[in-house]
Coordinates of C-alpha atoms and ligand atoms in Angstrom, one line a residue:
M276 CA 0.1 -0.1 0.0
S277 CA 1.4 3.2 -1.0
Q278 CA 0.0 5.4 1.9
Q279 CA 1.2 6.0 5.2
Y280 CA -1.7 5.4 7.7
T281 CA -1.4 7.4 10.8
S282 CA -2.8 4.6 12.9
S283 CA -1.8 1.1 13.4
Y284 CA -5.7 0.6 14.2
W285 CA -6.4 -0.3 10.4
Q286 CA -4.0 -3.1 10.5
E287 CA -5.1 -4.5 13.8
R288 CA -9.0 -4.1 12.5
K289 CA -8.3 -5.4 9.0
E290 CA -10.2 -8.5 9.4
D291 CA -13.6 -6.4 10.6
V292 CA -14.6 -6.3 6.8
A293 CA -14.5 -9.4 4.4
W294 CA -11.7 -9.5 2.0
L295 CA -12.1 -11.5 -1.4
D296 CA -8.7 -13.0 -0.7
E297 CA -5.5 -11.6 0.9
Q298 CA -5.0 -8.9 -1.6
S299 CA -8.8 -8.0 -2.6
L300 CA -11.2 -6.0 -1.0
N301 CA -14.5 -5.0 -2.8
A302 CA -16.9 -2.7 -0.6
A303 CA -20.1 -4.0 -2.3
Y304 CA -19.2 -7.5 -1.5
N305 CA -18.3 -6.5 1.9
A306 CA -21.6 -4.7 2.4
V307 CA -23.9 -7.3 0.9
D308 CA -22.7 -10.7 -0.2
K309 CA -20.6 -11.6 2.9
H310 CA -23.7 -11.8 4.7
L311 CA -24.8 -15.0 2.7
E312 CA -21.9 -16.7 3.8
T313 CA -22.5 -16.1 7.6
G314 CA -26.2 -17.3 7.4
N315 CA -27.8 -13.8 7.4
G316 CA -28.9 -13.8 3.7
N317 CA -32.6 -13.7 4.9
K318 CA -32.1 -10.7 7.3
T319 CA -33.8 -7.5 6.0
A320 CA -31.3 -5.3 4.9
L321 CA -33.5 -2.4 3.2
I322 CA -37.1 -1.2 4.3
Y323 CA -38.0 1.0 1.7
E324 CA -41.0 3.5 2.0
A325 CA -42.2 5.5 -0.9
E326 CA -43.6 8.7 -0.8
D327 CA -47.0 7.0 -1.5
G328 CA -46.6 4.9 1.6
T329 CA -45.9 1.7 -0.3
V330 CA -43.4 -0.3 1.8
K331 CA -40.8 -3.0 0.0
R332 CA -38.4 -5.3 1.9
F333 CA -35.2 -6.5 0.5
S334 CA -33.2 -9.1 2.4
F335 CA -29.4 -9.2 2.0
L336 CA -29.8 -12.2 -0.3
A337 CA -32.3 -9.9 -2.5
L338 CA -29.8 -7.2 -2.6
S339 CA -27.0 -9.4 -3.5
Q340 CA -28.9 -11.1 -6.3
Q341 CA -30.4 -8.0 -7.8
S342 CA -27.2 -6.2 -7.8
N343 CA -25.4 -9.3 -9.3
K344 CA -28.2 -8.9 -12.2
F345 CA -27.1 -5.3 -12.5
A346 CA -23.5 -6.0 -12.8
N347 CA -23.9 -8.7 -15.3
Y348 CA -26.1 -6.3 -17.3
L349 CA -23.4 -3.7 -17.1
L350 CA -20.5 -6.2 -18.1
S351 CA -22.8 -7.0 -21.2
K352 CA -22.7 -3.4 -22.1
G353 CA -19.0 -3.3 -22.0
V354 CA -18.3 -2.0 -18.6
K355 CA -14.8 -2.5 -17.6
K356 CA -12.9 -2.1 -14.3
G357 CA -12.2 1.8 -13.8
D358 CA -15.1 2.9 -16.1
R359 CA -17.0 5.8 -14.6
V360 CA -20.8 4.6 -14.4
F361 CA -23.1 7.5 -13.1
L362 CA -26.4 7.1 -11.3
F363 CA -28.9 9.9 -11.8
L364 CA -32.1 8.6 -9.9
P365 CA -34.4 9.6 -7.3
R366 CA -34.3 7.9 -3.7
I367 CA -35.6 4.5 -5.3
P368 CA -34.3 0.9 -4.5
E369 CA -32.5 0.8 -8.0
L370 CA -30.4 3.7 -6.7
F371 CA -29.0 1.4 -4.0
I372 CA -29.0 -1.8 -6.1
G373 CA -27.4 0.0 -9.0
F374 CA -24.6 1.5 -6.9
L375 CA -23.7 -2.0 -5.6
G376 CA -23.8 -3.5 -8.9
I377 CA -21.3 -0.9 -10.5
L378 CA -18.7 -1.7 -7.5
K379 CA -19.0 -5.4 -8.2
T380 CA -17.9 -4.9 -11.8
G381 CA -14.8 -2.9 -10.5
A382 CA -16.2 0.3 -12.2
I383 CA -16.3 3.5 -10.4
A384 CA -19.8 4.7 -9.3
G385 CA -20.7 8.4 -9.4
T386 CA -24.0 9.7 -7.9
M387 CA -25.8 12.9 -8.9
F388 CA -28.5 14.4 -7.0
S389 CA -31.8 14.3 -8.4
A390 CA -32.4 17.9 -8.3
F391 CA -29.4 18.6 -10.7
Q392 CA -30.4 20.3 -13.9
K393 CA -28.4 20.2 -17.1
D394 CA -25.5 22.6 -16.2
A395 CA -24.6 20.7 -13.1
L396 CA -25.1 17.3 -14.9
R397 CA -23.0 18.2 -17.8
D398 CA -20.0 19.5 -15.5
R399 CA -20.0 15.9 -13.9
L400 CA -20.4 13.8 -17.0
E401 CA -17.9 15.8 -19.0
N402 CA -15.2 15.8 -16.5
S403 CA -15.7 12.1 -15.5
G404 CA -15.8 10.9 -19.1
A405 CA -18.8 8.6 -17.8
T406 CA -19.7 6.0 -20.2
V407 CA -23.0 4.8 -18.7
V408 CA -25.8 6.7 -16.9
I409 CA -28.4 4.8 -15.1
T410 CA -31.5 7.1 -14.8
A411 CA -35.5 7.0 -14.8
K412 CA -38.2 8.3 -16.9
E413 CA -38.8 11.0 -14.9
L414 CA -35.3 12.3 -15.2
V415 CA -34.1 11.2 -18.5
D416 CA -35.0 14.3 -20.6
R417 CA -32.1 16.3 -18.8
I418 CA -29.7 13.8 -19.9
E419 CA -31.0 13.6 -23.3
Q420 CA -30.5 17.3 -23.8
I421 CA -27.0 17.4 -23.2
K422 CA -26.1 13.8 -24.5
S423 CA -24.9 15.1 -27.9
E424 CA -22.4 17.2 -26.2
L425 CA -20.9 14.0 -24.2
P426 CA -19.0 11.9 -26.7
E427 CA -18.0 9.3 -24.1
L428 CA -21.4 8.5 -22.9
K429 CA -22.4 5.5 -24.6
H430 CA -25.4 4.2 -22.7
V431 CA -28.4 5.6 -21.0
L432 CA -30.1 3.0 -19.0
I433 CA -33.8 3.9 -17.7
V434 CA -34.7 1.5 -14.7
D435 CA -38.4 2.0 -15.1
D436 CA -38.5 1.3 -18.8
E437 CA -40.1 -2.0 -19.9
T438 CA -37.5 -3.0 -22.2
F439 CA -34.5 -2.3 -19.8
Q440 CA -36.3 -4.3 -17.2
A441 CA -37.0 -7.4 -19.5
D442 CA -33.3 -7.1 -20.5
L443 CA -32.0 -7.3 -17.0
E444 CA -34.2 -10.2 -16.0
L445 CA -32.4 -12.2 -18.6
H446 CA -29.1 -11.8 -16.7
P447 CA -28.1 -14.4 -14.0
D448 CA -28.3 -13.4 -10.5
N449 CA -24.9 -14.7 -9.5
F450 CA -21.8 -12.8 -10.3
S451 CA -18.1 -13.1 -9.7
V452 CA -17.3 -10.0 -7.9
C453 CA -14.1 -8.0 -9.3
K454 CA -11.1 -8.6 -7.2
T455 CA -10.4 -5.0 -6.7
S456 CA -7.4 -4.1 -4.5
P457 CA -8.0 -2.0 -1.4
E458 CA -6.6 0.9 -3.3
D459 CA -8.8 0.8 -6.6
F460 CA -11.1 3.5 -6.8
A461 CA -14.9 2.5 -5.9
F462 CA -16.8 5.7 -6.2
M463 CA -16.6 9.4 -6.8
L464 CA -18.7 12.5 -6.0
Y465 CA -18.5 16.0 -7.3
T466 CA -18.4 18.8 -4.6
S467 CA -17.9 22.5 -4.8
G468 CA -15.0 25.0 -3.8
T469 CA -15.0 28.4 -4.0
T470 CA -13.5 28.8 -7.4
G471 CA -14.2 26.8 -10.8
K472 CA -16.4 23.9 -11.5
P473 CA -17.2 21.0 -8.9
K474 CA -14.3 18.7 -8.4
G475 CA -14.8 14.9 -8.5
I476 CA -13.5 13.5 -5.2
V477 CA -12.4 9.9 -5.4
H478 CA -12.7 7.3 -2.9
A479 CA -10.9 3.8 -2.8
H480 CA -12.5 0.4 -1.6
Y481 CA -10.3 0.4 1.5
G482 CA -12.5 3.3 2.9
C483 CA -15.1 0.7 3.7
L484 CA -12.8 -0.5 6.7
Q485 CA -13.0 3.1 8.4
Q486 CA -16.6 3.5 7.3
H487 CA -17.4 0.4 9.1
E488 CA -15.6 1.2 12.2
S489 CA -16.9 4.8 12.4
A490 CA -20.5 3.8 11.9
K491 CA -20.3 1.1 14.9
L492 CA -18.7 3.9 17.2
A493 CA -20.3 7.1 16.2
L494 CA -23.7 5.9 15.3
D495 CA -23.6 3.2 18.2
L496 CA -25.2 0.6 15.5
K497 CA -26.0 -2.8 17.0
P498 CA -27.2 -6.0 15.2
N499 CA -31.0 -5.5 16.1
D500 CA -31.1 -1.9 15.1
I501 CA -33.5 -0.4 12.9
Y502 CA -31.5 2.5 11.4
W503 CA -32.8 5.4 9.2
C504 CA -30.1 7.9 7.7
T505 CA -32.1 10.6 6.0
A506 CA -29.4 11.5 3.6
D507 CA -29.7 11.0 -0.2
P508 CA -27.0 8.9 -2.0
G509 CA -26.5 11.9 -4.2
W510 CA -24.2 13.1 -1.5
V511 CA -21.5 11.4 0.6
T512 CA -23.5 10.7 3.6
G513 CA -26.0 9.0 1.9
I514 CA -23.3 6.8 0.2
V515 CA -21.4 6.0 3.3
Y516 CA -24.1 5.7 6.0
S517 CA -26.8 4.6 4.0
I518 CA -25.0 1.7 1.8
L519 CA -21.5 1.0 2.5
S520 CA -21.1 1.1 6.7
N521 CA -24.5 0.2 7.7
W522 CA -24.7 -2.8 5.7
S523 CA -21.3 -3.9 6.2
L524 CA -22.5 -4.0 10.0
G525 CA -25.2 -5.9 8.6
I526 CA -27.9 -3.5 9.8
T527 CA -31.5 -3.2 8.7
T528 CA -31.8 0.2 7.2
V529 CA -34.8 2.4 6.5
V530 CA -35.1 4.5 3.2
Y531 CA -37.8 7.0 2.8
G532 CA -38.2 7.9 -0.9
G533 CA -40.2 11.2 -0.4
R534 CA -39.6 14.8 0.6
F535 CA -39.1 16.2 3.9
D536 CA -42.3 16.5 5.9
A537 CA -42.5 16.6 9.7
E538 CA -45.6 14.4 10.1
K539 CA -44.4 12.0 7.6
W540 CA -41.0 11.7 9.2
Y541 CA -42.6 11.0 12.6
E542 CA -44.8 8.4 10.8
I543 CA -41.8 6.8 9.5
L544 CA -39.9 6.6 12.9
E545 CA -42.9 5.2 14.6
K546 CA -44.1 2.8 12.1
H547 CA -40.8 1.0 11.5
K548 CA -39.7 1.4 15.0
V549 CA -36.3 3.2 14.1
T550 CA -33.8 2.8 16.8
V551 CA -30.9 5.0 15.5
W552 CA -31.7 8.1 13.4
Y553 CA -28.8 10.2 11.6
S554 CA -30.3 13.2 10.1
A555 CA -29.1 16.9 9.6
P556 CA -29.3 20.3 11.3
T557 CA -31.9 22.1 8.6
A558 CA -34.1 19.1 9.0
I559 CA -33.9 19.3 12.9
R560 CA -34.5 22.9 13.0
M561 CA -37.5 22.5 10.4
L562 CA -39.0 19.8 12.9
M563 CA -38.3 22.2 15.9
A564 CA -40.2 24.9 14.3
K565 CA -43.3 22.7 14.2
G566 CA -43.0 22.3 18.2
T567 CA -42.9 19.6 20.6
P568 CA -46.6 18.8 21.0
L569 CA -46.5 17.5 17.3
V570 CA -43.5 14.9 18.5
K571 CA -45.6 13.8 21.3
K572 CA -48.5 12.6 19.2
Y573 CA -46.4 9.7 18.1
N574 CA -45.0 6.7 19.9
L575 CA -41.3 7.2 19.2
S576 CA -40.1 5.0 22.3
S577 CA -38.1 2.9 20.0
L578 CA -35.4 5.8 19.4
R579 CA -32.1 5.1 21.0
Y580 CA -29.8 7.2 19.6
L581 CA -29.7 10.5 17.4
A582 CA -27.0 12.0 15.3
S583 CA -26.7 14.8 13.2
V584 CA -24.2 15.8 10.2
G585 CA -23.5 18.5 7.5
E586 CA -23.5 21.9 9.0
P587 CA -23.3 23.5 12.5
L588 CA -25.9 22.2 15.0
N589 CA -26.8 24.9 17.1
P590 CA -27.1 24.3 20.9
E591 CA -30.9 25.2 20.8
A592 CA -31.3 22.3 18.4
V593 CA -29.6 19.9 20.7
I594 CA -31.5 21.1 23.7
W595 CA -34.7 20.7 21.9
G596 CA -33.9 17.3 20.7
K597 CA -33.6 16.2 24.2
E598 CA -36.9 17.8 25.3
A599 CA -38.7 16.3 22.3
F600 CA -37.1 12.7 21.8
G601 CA -35.5 12.5 25.3
K602 CA -32.1 12.2 23.6
Y603 CA -29.6 14.4 22.7
F604 CA -28.5 14.6 18.8
H605 CA -25.1 13.7 18.7
D606 CA -23.2 16.0 16.1
T607 CA -20.6 14.6 13.7
W608 CA -18.2 16.5 11.8
W609 CA -16.7 15.3 8.2
Q610 CA -16.6 16.0 4.6
T611 CA -16.9 14.5 1.2
E612 CA -13.1 14.4 1.1
T613 CA -12.5 12.7 4.5
G614 CA -15.0 9.8 3.5
S615 CA -16.1 9.2 7.0
I616 CA -16.9 10.7 10.3
M617 CA -13.6 12.3 11.9
I618 CA -14.8 14.2 14.8
T619 CA -17.9 13.4 16.9
N620 CA -20.0 13.0 20.3
T621 CA -19.6 9.3 20.8
P622 CA -22.1 7.7 22.9
N623 CA -20.0 7.8 26.1
L624 CA -18.8 11.3 25.7
E625 CA -20.6 14.1 27.7
V626 CA -22.5 16.3 25.1
K627 CA -21.5 19.9 25.1
P628 CA -24.3 21.5 23.0
G629 CA -22.8 23.4 20.2
S630 CA -19.6 21.4 20.1
M631 CA -18.8 19.0 17.3
G632 CA -17.2 16.5 20.0
K633 CA -13.9 15.0 19.9
P634 CA -11.7 13.4 17.1
F635 CA -12.0 9.7 17.1
P636 CA -9.0 7.8 18.7
W637 CA -7.6 6.9 15.3
V638 CA -7.9 10.7 14.2
E639 CA -5.2 13.2 14.9
A640 CA -6.9 16.6 14.6
A641 CA -5.3 20.1 15.2
I642 CA -6.1 23.7 15.0
L643 CA -3.4 25.4 13.0
D644 CA -2.6 28.8 11.7
D645 CA -2.2 29.5 8.0
D646 CA 1.6 28.1 8.3
G647 CA 0.9 24.9 9.9
I648 CA 1.6 26.1 13.4
P649 CA -0.6 25.0 16.3
V650 CA -2.6 27.9 17.9
P651 CA -3.3 27.8 21.5
D652 CA -6.4 26.3 22.9
E653 CA -9.6 28.4 22.5
E654 CA -8.2 30.3 19.7
E655 CA -9.4 30.0 16.1
G656 CA -7.5 28.5 13.3
N657 CA -7.7 26.0 10.7
L658 CA -9.2 22.5 11.3
C659 CA -6.6 20.3 10.3
L660 CA -6.2 16.6 10.1
K661 CA -2.9 14.3 10.0
P662 CA -2.9 12.2 6.8
F663 CA -3.4 9.4 5.9
W664 CA -6.5 7.4 6.6
P665 CA -8.1 4.7 4.7
S666 CA -11.3 6.6 4.0
L667 CA -9.6 9.8 2.8
M668 CA -10.0 10.8 -1.1
R669 CA -7.4 9.1 -3.1
T670 CA -7.5 12.0 -5.9
V671 CA -9.5 15.0 -7.3
W672 CA -10.4 13.4 -10.7
Q673 CA -8.0 14.7 -13.3
N674 CA -7.0 17.7 -11.0
K675 CA -3.8 16.5 -9.1
E676 CA -3.0 20.1 -8.2
K677 CA -6.2 20.6 -6.5
Y678 CA -5.8 17.4 -4.4
E679 CA -2.2 18.3 -3.7
S680 CA -3.4 21.7 -2.4
Y681 CA -5.3 20.1 0.5
F682 CA -2.0 19.2 2.0
K683 CA 0.5 21.5 3.6
N684 CA 3.4 20.7 6.1
G685 CA 2.1 17.4 6.4
W686 CA -1.3 18.2 7.4
Y687 CA -4.7 17.9 5.4
F688 CA -6.3 21.4 5.6
S689 CA -10.2 21.1 5.8
G690 CA -11.1 24.4 4.7
D691 CA -13.1 25.0 8.0
R692 CA -12.0 27.2 10.8
A693 CA -12.6 26.0 14.3
K694 CA -11.7 26.1 17.8
K695 CA -10.5 23.4 20.4
D696 CA -11.3 23.9 24.1
K697 CA -9.2 23.0 27.0
D698 CA -11.1 19.8 27.3
G699 CA -10.4 18.8 23.8
Y700 CA -13.8 19.5 22.4
F701 CA -13.9 21.0 19.0
W702 CA -16.1 24.0 17.9
F703 CA -17.0 24.8 14.4
V704 CA -16.5 28.6 13.5
G705 CA -17.0 28.8 9.8
R706 CA -15.5 28.1 6.4
A707 CA -12.1 29.5 5.5
D708 CA -13.5 30.1 1.8
D709 CA -16.4 31.2 0.0
V710 CA -18.3 27.8 0.0
I711 CA -22.1 28.0 1.0
K712 CA -23.7 25.5 3.1
T713 CA -27.5 25.8 2.5
S714 CA -29.9 23.2 3.9
G715 CA -26.8 21.2 4.6
E716 CA -25.7 21.1 1.0
R717 CA -22.5 22.6 -0.2
V718 CA -22.7 25.0 -3.0
G719 CA -20.1 26.9 -4.9
P720 CA -20.6 30.6 -5.3
F721 CA -18.9 30.3 -8.8
E722 CA -21.5 27.7 -10.1
V723 CA -24.5 29.8 -9.2
E724 CA -22.8 33.0 -10.7
S725 CA -22.0 31.1 -14.0
A726 CA -25.6 30.1 -14.1
L727 CA -27.0 33.7 -13.6
V728 CA -24.7 35.2 -16.3
E729 CA -26.1 33.0 -18.7
H730 CA -29.4 34.9 -18.3
P731 CA -29.6 37.6 -21.2
S732 CA -30.3 40.4 -18.8
V733 CA -27.3 39.8 -16.5
V734 CA -23.9 41.5 -16.8
E735 CA -22.2 39.8 -13.8
A736 CA -23.2 38.4 -10.5
G737 CA -21.6 37.8 -7.0
V738 CA -23.0 35.0 -4.6
I739 CA -22.8 34.7 -1.2
G740 CA -24.3 32.6 1.8
K741 CA -26.4 34.7 4.0
P742 CA -27.0 33.4 7.5
D743 CA -30.6 32.0 8.0
E744 CA -32.2 30.7 11.1
I745 CA -33.4 27.5 9.6
R746 CA -31.4 26.7 6.6
G747 CA -28.1 27.7 8.0
E748 CA -27.3 29.9 5.1
I749 CA -29.4 30.9 2.0
I750 CA -28.0 31.7 -1.5
K751 CA -27.9 35.4 -2.0
A752 CA -27.1 36.9 -5.5
F753 CA -25.7 40.6 -6.1
V754 CA -26.6 41.2 -9.8
V755 CA -25.4 43.7 -12.1
L756 CA -28.1 44.3 -14.9
K757 CA -27.5 45.3 -18.7
P758 CA -28.1 49.0 -19.3
G759 CA -31.5 49.7 -19.6
V760 CA -32.9 46.5 -17.9
E761 CA -35.2 47.4 -15.1
G762 CA -34.4 45.5 -11.8
T763 CA -38.0 44.4 -10.8
E764 CA -39.4 42.1 -8.4
A765 CA -40.7 39.9 -11.3
L766 CA -37.2 39.8 -12.7
K767 CA -35.6 38.5 -9.1
T768 CA -38.2 35.8 -9.5
E769 CA -37.1 35.1 -13.2
L770 CA -33.5 34.8 -12.2
A771 CA -34.2 32.6 -9.3
E772 CA -36.1 30.1 -11.8
H773 CA -33.2 30.4 -14.3
V774 CA -30.9 29.1 -11.8
K775 CA -33.4 26.3 -10.6
K776 CA -33.9 25.3 -14.1
H777 CA -30.2 25.3 -15.3
L778 CA -28.1 24.3 -12.3
A779 CA -30.1 22.8 -9.7
G780 CA -33.6 22.9 -7.8
H781 CA -31.7 23.5 -4.5
A782 CA -29.0 25.6 -5.6
Y783 CA -30.8 29.0 -6.4
P784 CA -30.6 32.4 -4.8
R785 CA -33.6 32.9 -2.5
E786 CA -32.5 36.6 -2.5
V787 CA -31.7 38.8 -5.3
E788 CA -30.4 42.3 -5.0
F789 CA -29.6 44.4 -8.0
I790 CA -26.5 46.4 -7.6
D791 CA -24.5 48.7 -9.9
K792 CA -21.1 47.4 -9.5
L793 CA -19.3 44.3 -7.9
P794 CA -16.5 45.0 -5.6
K795 CA -13.4 43.4 -7.1
T796 CA -9.6 43.1 -6.8
R797 CA -7.5 44.9 -9.0
S798 CA -7.1 41.6 -10.9
G799 CA -10.6 41.3 -11.6
K800 CA -11.6 38.8 -8.8
I801 CA -15.0 39.3 -7.3
M802 CA -14.6 40.0 -3.5
R803 CA -17.6 38.1 -2.0
R804 CA -16.3 38.9 1.5
I805 CA -17.0 42.5 1.1
L806 CA -20.5 41.7 -0.4
K807 CA -21.1 39.7 2.7
A808 CA -19.7 42.2 5.3
K809 CA -21.9 44.8 3.6
E810 CA -24.9 42.4 3.9
L811 CA -24.3 41.7 7.6
G812 CA -23.6 45.3 8.5
Q813 CA -19.7 44.2 9.4
P814 CA -16.7 46.3 9.1
I815 CA -15.3 45.5 5.4
G816 CA -11.8 44.8 6.5
D817 CA -8.6 44.9 4.6
T818 CA -9.4 46.5 1.1
S819 CA -5.9 47.2 0.2
T820 CA -6.3 44.9 -2.9
L821 CA -9.6 46.3 -3.7
E822 CA -10.2 48.0 -7.0
E823 CA -11.7 51.5 -6.4
Y824 CA -15.2 50.7 -5.2
Ligands
WT7_70 C1 -18.5 20.6 5.0 C2 -18.4 19.4 4.4 C3 -19.8 14.6 5.1 C4 -21.2 15.1 5.7 C5 -21.9 15.9 4.8 C6 -21.2 17.3 4.4 C7 -19.7 21.2 7.0 C8 -20.1 19.1 8.2 C9 -20.4 19.7 10.1 C10 -20.8 19.7 11.5 C11 -20.3 22.1 11.3 C12 -20.2 20.8 9.4 C13 -18.0 21.9 7.1 C14 -17.5 20.8 6.2 N1 -19.9 20.5 8.1 N2 -20.6 18.6 9.4 N3 -20.8 18.9 12.2 N4 -20.7 21.1 12.1 N5 -20.1 22.0 10.0 O1 -20.0 16.9 3.5 O2 -20.8 18.5 1.6 O3 -18.5 17.7 1.7 O4 -19.5 19.5 3.4 O5 -19.7 20.7 5.9 O6 -18.1 23.1 6.6 O7 -16.4 21.3 5.6 P1 -19.8 18.1 2.4

């Protein structure tokens, strides 16, 4: 193995996941097929509830067989080890089965959130050079619209199409899983930074070992648990904690295919007797806004452990969780790039509401200044981790320079600012860059600005995250209009709709403000920090590099 892992933990725990042979590890085999060999094939792996209330159950055996069919089908279409196969599906069982099938062939699985529109889809498919996209009737139009611009895309499979289904049925339900090495790539996910297009974060099969251990310890998963992770596999949490780690532990997992709705969510918890629930701050705040009496209408006595991820979990939400459910939400901190939870409130750690908790024993975390020198306790600095660990990204797809930019002076720089208190608890402060976190989703301002300037009335745009009580941040756009265009309320709505239609349903500006001129550096870079300071009524700070404003 080329990487130097910081902890001997991994070598010692190696056998906690199922190897195909001494050198081969496949995260899909480890998540599903291994259970057939230990007599657990008939255990329920997935309880799937659709928005209309229909429930389907899948045993590990069923997931194994159906993903085998998928893998056979992909091979018949010429898919080879290392090829990129992307899923563009709503939260339906085929998303989970397809993901496993792709990994079994040795191809690299990519997921794309179903709210993505053609610009977001094109960026991902073009950069990854995906050869196959697996989608559904309700989404396929968006792929058809851009297909002619994607020369490497050979097949578009529609899972609810009768011809596809009949074809799939013809393939056998046994499969000889690709003997991937632990360092072979398993999946990739595009995520946003301040500048440029989204970057393809690539993960290796070996990550499943750390994902397994972290789910066991941070989510306290035990064999008889009924576990619900509300995240979509379009994001890393849905892949790691709704497929790879939970099933590696053999845990019965609930997936709800519908949208957020407080009553519906409580019904799911009650009906399926969920014991461990992993959710996100925006959802928790939305539930909180509906009040405690609503919670009390349901019998949620099965709940045993609650956890949260994705954005800062404010102390009020932690305290409300205790009042409403009798349990604290345990915060967990990690990133698409880290591949598994790094900092958390483990079950036996006293919760300090508002803190992310402490690093796992196998994680070395530190607060460093920009030169990589530790700052004293209680002082703000960069949240850094000591590389390497099994679930850390292996590369940024076709962007080695970007990958290398995460590492400085022997440390991984997360891009987050944080503090450590004298008891060793970590407290999130904010991002070091302009990345926006809206309802827990990571949005790059550049992508939204690019979508806005495609509109015929727009000259340029600057986009920031504006603090919001429920969503953490909302996207706010400052827009410079073409001469003679009137900045009406109707145009604000039109611009928001334009972004929704071109980029993504969730990444549009909820607020638009027209301005005459954007603050820029002398070299012409938009200074979002100034837009933000003005928005918040804060001092503008150092403007020495600013062009006259
Ligand atoms: C960014 C990573 C991997 C989980 C889903 C998000 C923010 C994440 C917390 C937390 C405060 C958090 C950070 C981080 N973040 N967890 N517990 N408290 N902030 O993955 O989309 O790659 O985003 O989310 O800013 O860098 P992601």
